[in-house]
PDB file of C-alpha atoms in Angstrom:
ATOM      1  CA  MET S   1     -46.752-107.940  34.241  1.00 44.00           C
ATOM      2  CA  ALA S   2     -43.167-107.297  33.107  1.00 42.00           C
ATOM      3  CA  SER S   3     -41.989-110.246  35.179  1.00 44.00           C
ATOM      4  CA  GLN S   4     -43.807-112.608  32.823  1.00 44.00           C
ATOM      5  CA  ASN S   5     -40.968-112.254  30.350  1.00 49.00           C
ATOM      6  CA  ILE S   6     -38.781-114.335  32.596  1.00 59.00           C
ATOM      7  CA  ASP S   7     -41.459-116.704  33.853  1.00 71.00           C
ATOM      8  CA  SER S   8     -40.881-120.378  33.164  1.00 86.00           C
ATOM      9  CA  ALA S   9     -43.344-122.301  31.037  1.00 86.00           C
ATOM     10  CA  ALA S  10     -44.650-123.983  34.192  1.00 87.00           C
ATOM     11  CA  GLU S  11     -45.357-120.626  35.799  1.00 90.00           C
ATOM     12  CA  LEU S  12     -47.003-119.329  32.642  1.00 91.00           C
ATOM     13  CA  LEU S  13     -49.215-122.398  32.493  1.00 91.00           C
ATOM     14  CA  GLY S  14     -50.173-121.927  36.140  1.00 90.00           C
ATOM     15  CA  LYS S  15     -51.138-118.315  35.483  1.00 92.00           C
ATOM     16  CA  ALA S  16     -52.981-119.176  32.280  1.00 93.00           C
ATOM     17  CA  ARG S  17     -55.079-121.749  34.129  1.00 91.00           C
ATOM     18  CA  THR S  18     -56.315-118.991  36.417  1.00 92.00           C
ATOM     19  CA  GLY S  19     -57.430-116.914  33.428  1.00 93.00           C
ATOM     20  CA  ASP S  20     -54.333-114.784  32.683  1.00 94.00           C
ATOM     21  CA  PHE S  21     -54.545-114.239  28.917  1.00 95.00           C
ATOM     22  CA  ALA S  22     -51.170-112.484  28.706  1.00 94.00           C
ATOM     23  CA  ALA S  23     -49.514-115.545  30.267  1.00 94.00           C
ATOM     24  CA  PHE S  24     -51.360-117.786  27.801  1.00 95.00           C
ATOM     25  CA  GLN S  25     -50.084-115.715  24.882  1.00 95.00           C
ATOM     26  CA  LEU S  26     -46.494-115.983  26.088  1.00 94.00           C
ATOM     27  CA  LEU S  27     -46.933-119.697  26.661  1.00 94.00           C
ATOM     28  CA  ILE S  28     -48.085-120.409  23.103  1.00 95.00           C
ATOM     29  CA  GLU S  29     -45.745-117.982  21.323  1.00 93.00           C
ATOM     30  CA  SER S  30     -43.123-120.577  20.415  1.00 90.00           C
ATOM     31  CA  LEU S  31     -45.677-123.346  19.949  1.00 94.00           C
ATOM     32  CA  GLN S  32     -47.688-121.640  17.208  1.00 96.00           C
ATOM     33  CA  PRO S  33     -44.990-121.964  14.486  1.00 95.00           C
ATOM     34  CA  ARG S  34     -44.534-125.640  15.417  1.00 95.00           C
ATOM     35  CA  VAL S  35     -48.233-126.432  15.113  1.00 97.00           C
ATOM     36  CA  TYR S  36     -48.570-124.407  11.915  1.00 97.00           C
ATOM     37  CA  GLY S  37     -45.417-125.987  10.449  1.00 95.00           C
ATOM     38  CA  LEU S  38     -46.647-129.481  11.236  1.00 96.00           C
ATOM     39  CA  ALA S  39     -49.986-128.729   9.576  1.00 97.00           C
ATOM     40  CA  MET S  40     -48.300-127.178   6.519  1.00 95.00           C
ATOM     41  CA  ARG S  41     -46.029-130.167   6.096  1.00 94.00           C
ATOM     42  CA  MET S  42     -48.884-132.628   6.422  1.00 93.00           C
ATOM     43  CA  LEU S  43     -51.437-130.750   4.318  1.00 93.00           C
ATOM     44  CA  ARG S  44     -49.489-128.550   1.876  1.00 91.00           C
ATOM     45  CA  SER S  45     -52.192-125.888   2.018  1.00 93.00           C
ATOM     46  CA  THR S  46     -51.998-122.535   3.801  1.00 96.00           C
ATOM     47  CA  HIS S  47     -55.762-122.402   4.231  1.00 97.00           C
ATOM     48  CA  ASP S  48     -56.006-125.874   5.760  1.00 97.00           C
ATOM     49  CA  ALA S  49     -52.922-125.325   7.938  1.00 97.00           C
ATOM     50  CA  GLU S  50     -54.515-122.160   9.321  1.00 98.00           C
ATOM     51  CA  ASP S  51     -57.720-124.058  10.111  1.00 98.00           C
ATOM     52  CA  VAL S  52     -55.797-126.772  11.924  1.00 98.00           C
ATOM     53  CA  THR S  53     -53.748-124.226  13.905  1.00 98.00           C
ATOM     54  CA  GLN S  54     -56.849-122.349  15.003  1.00 98.00           C
ATOM     55  CA  GLN S  55     -58.752-125.512  15.958  1.00 98.00           C
ATOM     56  CA  THR S  56     -55.755-126.735  17.938  1.00 98.00           C
ATOM     57  CA  PHE S  57     -55.325-123.613  20.065  1.00 98.00           C
ATOM     58  CA  VAL S  58     -59.072-123.264  20.613  1.00 98.00           C
ATOM     59  CA  ALA S  59     -59.008-126.871  21.867  1.00 97.00           C
ATOM     60  CA  LEU S  60     -56.149-125.914  24.179  1.00 97.00           C
ATOM     61  CA  ILE S  61     -58.238-123.158  25.763  1.00 97.00           C
ATOM     62  CA  GLU S  62     -61.092-125.614  26.242  1.00 96.00           C
ATOM     63  CA  HIS S  63     -58.828-128.133  27.965  1.00 93.00           C
ATOM     64  CA  ILE S  64     -56.295-125.887  29.696  1.00 93.00           C
ATOM     65  CA  ASP S  65     -57.617-126.751  33.152  1.00 88.00           C
ATOM     66  CA  SER S  66     -56.550-130.351  32.734  1.00 84.00           C
ATOM     67  CA  PHE S  67     -52.850-129.577  32.202  1.00 78.00           C
ATOM     68  CA  ARG S  68     -50.650-129.929  35.220  1.00 71.00           C
ATOM     69  CA  GLU S  69     -47.283-130.224  33.522  1.00 74.00           C
ATOM     70  CA  GLU S  70     -46.022-127.919  30.820  1.00 67.00           C
ATOM     71  CA  SER S  71     -43.739-130.671  29.511  1.00 67.00           C
ATOM     72  CA  SER S  72     -46.702-132.513  28.019  1.00 83.00           C
ATOM     73  CA  LEU S  73     -48.131-129.416  26.373  1.00 91.00           C
ATOM     74  CA  ALA S  74     -46.178-129.440  23.101  1.00 92.00           C
ATOM     75  CA  THR S  75     -46.757-133.165  22.615  1.00 94.00           C
ATOM     76  CA  TRP S  76     -50.482-132.772  23.324  1.00 94.00           C
ATOM     77  CA  LEU S  77     -50.779-129.866  20.875  1.00 96.00           C
ATOM     78  CA  LEU S  78     -48.919-131.703  18.111  1.00 96.00           C
ATOM     79  CA  LYS S  79     -51.068-134.805  18.600  1.00 96.00           C
ATOM     80  CA  ILE S  80     -54.286-132.760  18.509  1.00 96.00           C
ATOM     81  CA  ALA S  81     -53.063-130.890  15.409  1.00 98.00           C
ATOM     82  CA  THR S  82     -52.228-134.202  13.717  1.00 97.00           C
ATOM     83  CA  ASN S  83     -55.716-135.452  14.472  1.00 96.00           C
ATOM     84  CA  PHE S  84     -57.299-132.367  12.883  1.00 97.00           C
ATOM     85  CA  ALA S  85     -54.956-132.670   9.879  1.00 96.00           C
ATOM     86  CA  LEU S  86     -55.874-136.335   9.389  1.00 93.00           C
ATOM     87  CA  LYS S  87     -59.567-135.387   9.350  1.00 93.00           C
ATOM     88  CA  ILE S  88     -58.860-132.965   6.505  1.00 93.00           C
ATOM     89  CA  LEU S  89     -56.845-135.586   4.619  1.00 89.00           C
ATOM     90  CA  ARG S  90     -59.766-138.024   4.988  1.00 87.00           C
ATOM     91  CA  ARG S  91     -62.196-135.382   3.740  1.00 87.00           C
ATOM     92  CA  ARG S  92     -60.021-134.865   0.682  1.00 84.00           C
ATOM     93  CA  LYS S  93     -60.448-138.593   0.018  1.00 70.00           C
ATOM     94  CA  THR S  94     -57.229-138.734  -1.905  1.00 62.00           C
ATOM     95  CA  VAL S  95     -55.766-141.976  -3.132  1.00 52.00           C
ATOM     96  CA  SER S  96     -52.728-141.389  -0.982  1.00 57.00           C
ATOM     97  CA  MET S  97     -54.937-141.231   2.124  1.00 59.00           C
ATOM     98  CA  SER S  98     -56.051-144.788   1.588  1.00 59.00           C
ATOM     99  CA  SER S  99     -52.403-145.773   1.384  1.00 61.00           C
ATOM    100  CA  PHE S 100     -51.888-143.901   4.638  1.00 67.00           C
ATOM    101  CA  SER S 101     -53.988-146.193   6.791  1.00 69.00           C
ATOM    102  CA  ASP S 102     -53.607-149.368   4.780  1.00 70.00           C
ATOM    103  CA  ILE S 103     -50.805-151.602   5.947  1.00 70.00           C
ATOM    104  CA  THR S 104     -48.925-152.901   2.921  1.00 74.00           C
ATOM    105  CA  LYS S 105     -45.846-154.996   2.315  1.00 71.00           C
ATOM    106  CA  GLU S 106     -43.890-151.755   2.405  1.00 72.00           C
ATOM    107  CA  ASP S 107     -44.705-151.630   6.118  1.00 76.00           C
ATOM    108  CA  SER S 108     -42.341-154.502   6.742  1.00 77.00           C
ATOM    109  CA  TYR S 109     -38.562-154.649   6.646  1.00 77.00           C
ATOM    110  CA  GLY S 110     -38.542-156.601   3.380  1.00 76.00           C
ATOM    111  CA  ASP S 111     -37.142-154.887   0.288  1.00 76.00           C
ATOM    112  CA  LEU S 112     -35.865-151.795   2.044  1.00 82.00           C
ATOM    113  CA  PRO S 113     -34.617-149.173  -0.400  1.00 82.00           C
ATOM    114  CA  HIS S 114     -30.907-149.899  -0.554  1.00 85.00           C
ATOM    115  CA  PRO S 115     -28.604-146.860  -0.355  1.00 91.00           C
ATOM    116  CA  ASP S 116     -27.512-146.025  -3.890  1.00 91.00           C
ATOM    117  CA  PHE S 117     -25.424-142.867  -3.826  1.00 94.00           C
ATOM    118  CA  ILE S 118     -23.078-143.164  -0.848  1.00 94.00           C
ATOM    119  CA  ALA S 119     -20.697-140.276  -0.231  1.00 95.00           C
ATOM    120  CA  PRO S 120     -19.600-138.068   2.647  1.00 95.00           C
ATOM    121  CA  TRP S 121     -21.193-134.632   2.564  1.00 95.00           C
ATOM    122  CA  THR S 122     -19.099-131.660   1.521  1.00 93.00           C
ATOM    123  CA  GLN S 123     -20.533-129.586   4.399  1.00 91.00           C
ATOM    124  CA  THR S 124     -21.996-130.295   7.812  1.00 90.00           C
ATOM    125  CA  ALA S 125     -25.721-129.915   8.518  1.00 89.00           C
ATOM    126  CA  PRO S 126     -25.247-126.569  10.390  1.00 86.00           C
ATOM    127  CA  GLN S 127     -23.191-125.188   7.473  1.00 86.00           C
ATOM    128  CA  ILE S 128     -25.886-126.155   4.989  1.00 87.00           C
ATOM    129  CA  ALA S 129     -28.541-124.679   7.293  1.00 80.00           C
ATOM    130  CA  GLU S 130     -26.945-121.249   6.808  1.00 78.00           C
ATOM    131  CA  ARG S 131     -27.570-121.331   3.059  1.00 79.00           C
ATOM    132  CA  HIS S 132     -30.328-119.066   1.846  1.00 69.00           C
ATOM    133  CA  GLU S 133     -32.105-121.635  -0.317  1.00 76.00           C
ATOM    134  CA  PHE S 134     -31.857-124.261   2.413  1.00 80.00           C
ATOM    135  CA  GLN S 135     -35.508-124.251   3.487  1.00 81.00           C
ATOM    136  CA  VAL S 136     -36.822-124.528  -0.059  1.00 85.00           C
ATOM    137  CA  GLU S 137     -34.588-127.512  -0.756  1.00 86.00           C
ATOM    138  CA  LEU S 138     -35.705-129.302   2.386  1.00 89.00           C
ATOM    139  CA  GLU S 139     -39.392-128.714   1.801  1.00 89.00           C
ATOM    140  CA  ARG S 140     -39.028-129.908  -1.782  1.00 90.00           C
ATOM    141  CA  ALA S 141     -37.400-133.102  -0.578  1.00 93.00           C
ATOM    142  CA  LEU S 142     -40.169-133.645   1.978  1.00 93.00           C
ATOM    143  CA  ASP S 143     -42.747-133.040  -0.756  1.00 91.00           C
ATOM    144  CA  GLY S 144     -41.209-135.917  -2.661  1.00 93.00           C
ATOM    145  CA  LEU S 145     -42.194-138.356   0.080  1.00 94.00           C
ATOM    146  CA  ASP S 146     -45.541-140.074   0.150  1.00 90.00           C
ATOM    147  CA  GLU S 147     -47.865-138.721   2.870  1.00 89.00           C
ATOM    148  CA  LYS S 148     -47.552-141.856   4.951  1.00 90.00           C
ATOM    149  CA  TYR S 149     -43.779-141.493   5.224  1.00 94.00           C
ATOM    150  CA  ARG S 150     -43.774-137.702   5.480  1.00 94.00           C
ATOM    151  CA  SER S 151     -46.145-137.600   8.469  1.00 95.00           C
ATOM    152  CA  VAL S 152     -44.058-140.060  10.452  1.00 96.00           C
ATOM    153  CA  PHE S 153     -40.797-138.248   9.639  1.00 97.00           C
ATOM    154  CA  VAL S 154     -42.230-134.831  10.549  1.00 96.00           C
ATOM    155  CA  LEU S 155     -43.599-135.992  13.908  1.00 97.00           C
ATOM    156  CA  ARG S 156     -40.631-138.137  14.874  1.00 96.00           C
ATOM    157  CA  ASP S 157     -37.556-136.436  13.427  1.00 95.00           C
ATOM    158  CA  ILE S 158     -38.587-132.819  13.030  1.00 94.00           C
ATOM    159  CA  GLU S 159     -40.848-132.476  16.069  1.00 94.00           C
ATOM    160  CA  GLN S 160     -39.019-135.150  18.098  1.00 93.00           C
ATOM    161  CA  LEU S 161     -42.096-136.971  19.357  1.00 95.00           C
ATOM    162  CA  SER S 162     -41.419-140.441  20.732  1.00 94.00           C
ATOM    163  CA  VAL S 163     -42.269-143.496  18.632  1.00 94.00           C
ATOM    164  CA  ARG S 164     -45.221-144.173  20.944  1.00 94.00           C
ATOM    165  CA  ASP S 165     -46.596-140.609  20.678  1.00 95.00           C
ATOM    166  CA  THR S 166     -46.119-140.633  16.900  1.00 96.00           C
ATOM    167  CA  ALA S 167     -48.012-143.926  16.695  1.00 96.00           C
ATOM    168  CA  GLU S 168     -50.834-142.601  18.883  1.00 95.00           C
ATOM    169  CA  ALA S 169     -51.080-139.376  16.892  1.00 96.00           C
ATOM    170  CA  LEU S 170     -51.352-141.188  13.572  1.00 95.00           C
ATOM    171  CA  GLY S 171     -53.409-144.165  14.748  1.00 93.00           C
ATOM    172  CA  LEU S 172     -50.676-146.617  13.761  1.00 93.00           C
ATOM    173  CA  THR S 173     -48.829-149.345  15.630  1.00 93.00           C
ATOM    174  CA  GLU S 174     -45.331-148.571  16.902  1.00 94.00           C
ATOM    175  CA  SER S 175     -43.834-151.180  14.586  1.00 92.00           C
ATOM    176  CA  THR S 176     -45.485-149.561  11.539  1.00 93.00           C
ATOM    177  CA  VAL S 177     -44.122-146.175  12.662  1.00 95.00           C
ATOM    178  CA  LYS S 178     -40.618-147.635  12.954  1.00 94.00           C
ATOM    179  CA  VAL S 179     -40.662-149.154   9.474  1.00 94.00           C
ATOM    180  CA  ARG S 180     -42.121-146.035   7.855  1.00 95.00           C
ATOM    181  CA  LEU S 181     -39.579-143.879   9.675  1.00 96.00           C
ATOM    182  CA  LEU S 182     -36.722-146.040   8.444  1.00 95.00           C
ATOM    183  CA  ARG S 183     -37.989-145.845   4.866  1.00 95.00           C
ATOM    184  CA  ALA S 184     -38.463-142.063   5.156  1.00 96.00           C
ATOM    185  CA  ARG S 185     -34.950-141.645   6.534  1.00 96.00           C
ATOM    186  CA  LEU S 186     -33.446-143.804   3.804  1.00 96.00           C
ATOM    187  CA  MET S 187     -35.309-141.955   1.044  1.00 96.00           C
ATOM    188  CA  LEU S 188     -34.355-138.541   2.416  1.00 96.00           C
ATOM    189  CA  ARG S 189     -30.756-139.664   2.949  1.00 96.00           C
ATOM    190  CA  GLU S 190     -30.592-140.610  -0.711  1.00 96.00           C
ATOM    191  CA  GLU S 191     -32.077-137.298  -1.822  1.00 95.00           C
ATOM    192  CA  MET S 192     -29.960-135.158   0.499  1.00 94.00           C
ATOM    193  CA  THR S 193     -26.748-137.033  -0.289  1.00 95.00           C
ATOM    194  CA  ARG S 194     -27.344-136.501  -4.016  1.00 94.00           C
ATOM    195  CA  ARG S 195     -27.514-132.779  -3.237  1.00 92.00           C
ATOM    196  CA  PHE S 196     -24.793-132.466  -0.628  1.00 93.00           C
ATOM    197  CA  GLY S 197     -22.560-135.540  -1.067  1.00 94.00           C
ATOM    198  CA  ASP S 198     -19.104-135.279  -2.629  1.00 93.00           C
ATOM    199  CA  PRO S 199     -19.169-137.252  -5.934  1.00 91.00           C
ATOM    200  CA  GLU S 200     -15.388-137.566  -5.896  1.00 91.00           C
ATOM    201  CA  GLN S 201     -15.570-139.511  -2.643  1.00 90.00           C
ATOM    202  CA  SER S 202     -18.536-141.694  -3.547  1.00 88.00           C
ATOM    203  CA  LEU S 203     -18.365-145.330  -2.506  1.00 86.00           C
ATOM    204  CA  ARG S 204     -19.663-148.513  -4.102  1.00 74.00           C
ATOM    205  CA  SER S 205     -23.328-149.091  -3.350  1.00 68.00           C
ATOM    206  CA  ASP S 206     -23.262-152.770  -4.257  1.00 68.00           C
ATOM    207  CA  HIS S 207     -20.998-153.658  -1.358  1.00 64.00           C
ATOM    208  CA  ASN S 208     -22.136-156.432   0.924  1.00 62.00           C
ATOM    209  CA  HIS S 209     -20.157-158.286   3.481  1.00 57.00           C
ATOM    210  CA  GLU S 210     -20.785-160.512   6.470  1.00 54.00           C
TER     211      GLU S 210
ATOM    212  CA  MET I   1     -24.199-158.710  11.089  1.00 82.00           C
ATOM    213  CA  THR I   2     -24.486-158.158   7.329  1.00 86.00           C
ATOM    214  CA  CYS I   3     -24.994-154.796   5.579  1.00 85.00           C
ATOM    215  CA  GLU I   4     -28.663-155.747   5.066  1.00 84.00           C
ATOM    216  CA  GLU I   5     -29.149-156.564   8.750  1.00 85.00           C
ATOM    217  CA  LEU I   6     -27.417-153.309   9.633  1.00 86.00           C
ATOM    218  CA  LEU I   7     -29.943-151.408   7.519  1.00 85.00           C
ATOM    219  CA  LYS I   8     -32.849-152.940   9.437  1.00 85.00           C
ATOM    220  CA  ALA I   9     -31.319-152.093  12.819  1.00 85.00           C
ATOM    221  CA  LEU I  10     -30.379-148.583  11.760  1.00 85.00           C
ATOM    222  CA  ASN I  11     -33.204-146.736  13.561  1.00 85.00           C
ATOM    223  CA  ASP I  12     -32.378-148.228  16.927  1.00 81.00           C
ATOM    224  CA  TYR I  13     -28.700-147.384  16.505  1.00 82.00           C
ATOM    225  CA  VAL I  14     -29.257-143.826  15.260  1.00 84.00           C
ATOM    226  CA  ASP I  15     -31.868-143.167  17.980  1.00 84.00           C
ATOM    227  CA  GLY I  16     -29.469-144.430  20.625  1.00 76.00           C
ATOM    228  CA  ALA I  17     -31.726-147.196  21.860  1.00 67.00           C
ATOM    229  CA  GLU I  18     -30.133-149.086  24.681  1.00 59.00           C
ATOM    230  CA  LEU I  19     -29.835-152.356  22.914  1.00 62.00           C
ATOM    231  CA  ASN I  20     -26.304-153.254  23.833  1.00 68.00           C
ATOM    232  CA  GLU I  21     -26.233-156.443  21.864  1.00 70.00           C
ATOM    233  CA  ILE I  22     -27.320-154.743  18.640  1.00 74.00           C
ATOM    234  CA  CYS I  23     -25.044-151.769  19.268  1.00 78.00           C
ATOM    235  CA  GLU I  24     -22.039-154.008  19.753  1.00 83.00           C
ATOM    236  CA  GLU I  25     -22.713-155.947  16.561  1.00 84.00           C
ATOM    237  CA  PHE I  26     -23.469-152.696  14.776  1.00 84.00           C
ATOM    238  CA  ALA I  27     -20.193-151.113  15.902  1.00 86.00           C
ATOM    239  CA  GLN I  28     -18.252-154.199  14.886  1.00 87.00           C
ATOM    240  CA  HIS I  29     -19.756-154.093  11.405  1.00 88.00           C
ATOM    241  CA  LEU I  30     -19.131-150.358  11.030  1.00 88.00           C
ATOM    242  CA  ALA I  31     -15.491-150.727  12.029  1.00 89.00           C
ATOM    243  CA  GLY I  32     -14.905-152.866   8.952  1.00 89.00           C
ATOM    244  CA  CYS I  33     -17.361-151.346   6.456  1.00 89.00           C
ATOM    245  CA  ASN I  34     -16.662-147.837   5.227  1.00 89.00           C
ATOM    246  CA  PRO I  35     -19.803-147.514   2.994  1.00 91.00           C
ATOM    247  CA  CYS I  36     -22.068-148.387   5.955  1.00 91.00           C
ATOM    248  CA  GLN I  37     -20.188-145.860   8.129  1.00 91.00           C
ATOM    249  CA  VAL I  38     -20.898-143.173   5.545  1.00 94.00           C
ATOM    250  CA  VAL I  39     -24.581-144.187   5.243  1.00 94.00           C
ATOM    251  CA  VAL I  40     -25.019-143.919   9.033  1.00 93.00           C
ATOM    252  CA  ASP I  41     -23.307-140.520   9.027  1.00 94.00           C
ATOM    253  CA  ASN I  42     -25.458-139.365   6.077  1.00 95.00           C
ATOM    254  CA  ILE I  43     -28.614-140.354   7.974  1.00 95.00           C
ATOM    255  CA  ARG I  44     -27.523-138.495  11.104  1.00 94.00           C
ATOM    256  CA  GLN I  45     -26.766-135.389   9.026  1.00 94.00           C
ATOM    257  CA  THR I  46     -30.104-135.674   7.242  1.00 95.00           C
ATOM    258  CA  ILE I  47     -32.034-135.801  10.534  1.00 94.00           C
ATOM    259  CA  ALA I  48     -30.000-132.874  11.938  1.00 93.00           C
ATOM    260  CA  LEU I  49     -30.642-130.867   8.782  1.00 92.00           C
ATOM    261  CA  PHE I  50     -34.418-131.239   8.997  1.00 91.00           C
ATOM    262  CA  HIS I  51     -34.570-130.849  12.757  1.00 87.00           C
ATOM    263  CA  HIS I  52     -32.689-127.542  12.625  1.00 83.00           C
ATOM    264  CA  GLY I  53     -34.614-126.218   9.652  1.00 80.00           C
ATOM    265  CA  LYS I  54     -36.265-122.842   9.939  1.00 78.00           C
ATOM    266  CA  PRO I  55     -39.731-122.992  11.556  1.00 79.00           C
ATOM    267  CA  TYR I  56     -42.705-121.873   9.515  1.00 85.00           C
ATOM    268  CA  ASP I  57     -43.766-118.286  10.158  1.00 89.00           C
ATOM    269  CA  LEU I  58     -47.497-117.731  10.525  1.00 95.00           C
ATOM    270  CA  PRO I  59     -48.837-115.356   7.858  1.00 96.00           C
ATOM    271  CA  VAL I  60     -49.294-111.929   9.493  1.00 96.00           C
ATOM    272  CA  ALA I  61     -52.984-111.624   8.612  1.00 97.00           C
ATOM    273  CA  PHE I  62     -53.658-115.066  10.047  1.00 97.00           C
ATOM    274  CA  GLN I  63     -51.671-114.258  13.186  1.00 96.00           C
ATOM    275  CA  ASP I  64     -53.979-111.273  13.797  1.00 96.00           C
ATOM    276  CA  ALA I  65     -57.135-113.259  13.075  1.00 97.00           C
ATOM    277  CA  LEU I  66     -55.990-116.082  15.348  1.00 98.00           C
ATOM    278  CA  GLN I  67     -55.288-113.645  18.149  1.00 96.00           C
ATOM    279  CA  GLY I  68     -58.847-112.296  17.833  1.00 96.00           C
ATOM    280  CA  THR I  69     -60.405-115.763  17.836  1.00 97.00           C
ATOM    281  CA  LEU I  70     -58.403-116.921  20.841  1.00 97.00           C
ATOM    282  CA  LYS I  71     -59.193-113.751  22.751  1.00 96.00           C
ATOM    283  CA  ALA I  72     -62.939-114.227  22.135  1.00 96.00           C
ATOM    284  CA  LYS I  73     -62.708-117.854  23.214  1.00 96.00           C
ATOM    285  CA  TRP I  74     -60.767-116.849  26.313  1.00 96.00           C
ATOM    286  CA  MET I  75     -63.413-114.290  27.333  1.00 94.00           C
ATOM    287  CA  GLU I  76     -66.096-116.908  26.800  1.00 94.00           C
ATOM    288  CA  LYS I  77     -64.292-119.223  29.214  1.00 93.00           C
ATOM    289  CA  PHE I  78     -62.846-116.850  31.811  1.00 91.00           C
ATOM    290  CA  GLY I  79     -64.981-113.717  31.443  1.00 86.00           C
ATOM    291  CA  GLU I  80     -64.259-110.325  29.969  1.00 79.00           C
ATOM    292  CA  LYS I  81     -62.276-109.170  33.010  1.00 72.00           C
ATOM    293  CA  SER I  82     -59.570-111.721  32.229  1.00 75.00           C
ATOM    294  CA  ILE I  83     -58.678-109.659  29.137  1.00 77.00           C
ATOM    295  CA  ASN I  84     -59.615-106.177  30.300  1.00 70.00           C
ATOM    296  CA  PRO I  85     -59.075-105.952  34.057  1.00 65.00           C
ATOM    297  CA  ASP I  86     -60.308-102.795  35.809  1.00 59.00           C
TER     298      ASP I  86
END
């Protein structure tokens, strides 16, 4: 089975559908951290993220016969994982969960958070990514977002799901996803620019021209 | 296009949506508004930063437990020979 190392995802999926467990393991190797990461970012609990990851891959085994294209696999897994994560959030019955599904005035383009600290960054994103404390800083910034914004940002900008898939995964309309994504991006821009922006090159935030 | 209108159209521009009319107005505004240029660049950097962040590693003990669960489920579906061929 040494040739499996160079098999494409499509070939691995084909083999897995016939019952080849080794091919299945290779197929899901890179997908496990994505599913677990999504669950961790949505739930902030190792125990719950493990539950979601296990449920998701068990569901994959149950439905593996229905996959014909490997390209849809990651999207399907992330949507299933989101569904399991939402069930846990509902069980927790937190106040923030009610704000998750409720559509409020913040789900419109009125009163968008206006950029406050505007400055070019002192380093590029790849340079910052090399810093040791990088991951902790990012996760802390994500933590600062309300669940309803964080979930949209994680699915759309970290996992690169389309607006439609993000909306389907979260049970929201595409327009609500777009507004929440914009607010999430603006809030994280503010936070990240305060960390990485050059104060000496900061620009006026109260500018406004036609 | 005003700075406020630019803010509302920001997603479509950053995501490269093919809305030529918006893109043209957007580009025109950016050409004459340095703060908005920097905001757009900040947003692009922010997205790149999170997208290229390190993936979460599964805890080792969980990785082992998951492997066991999936193997059992696999045998249930495809039979024991799928894991342990003769």
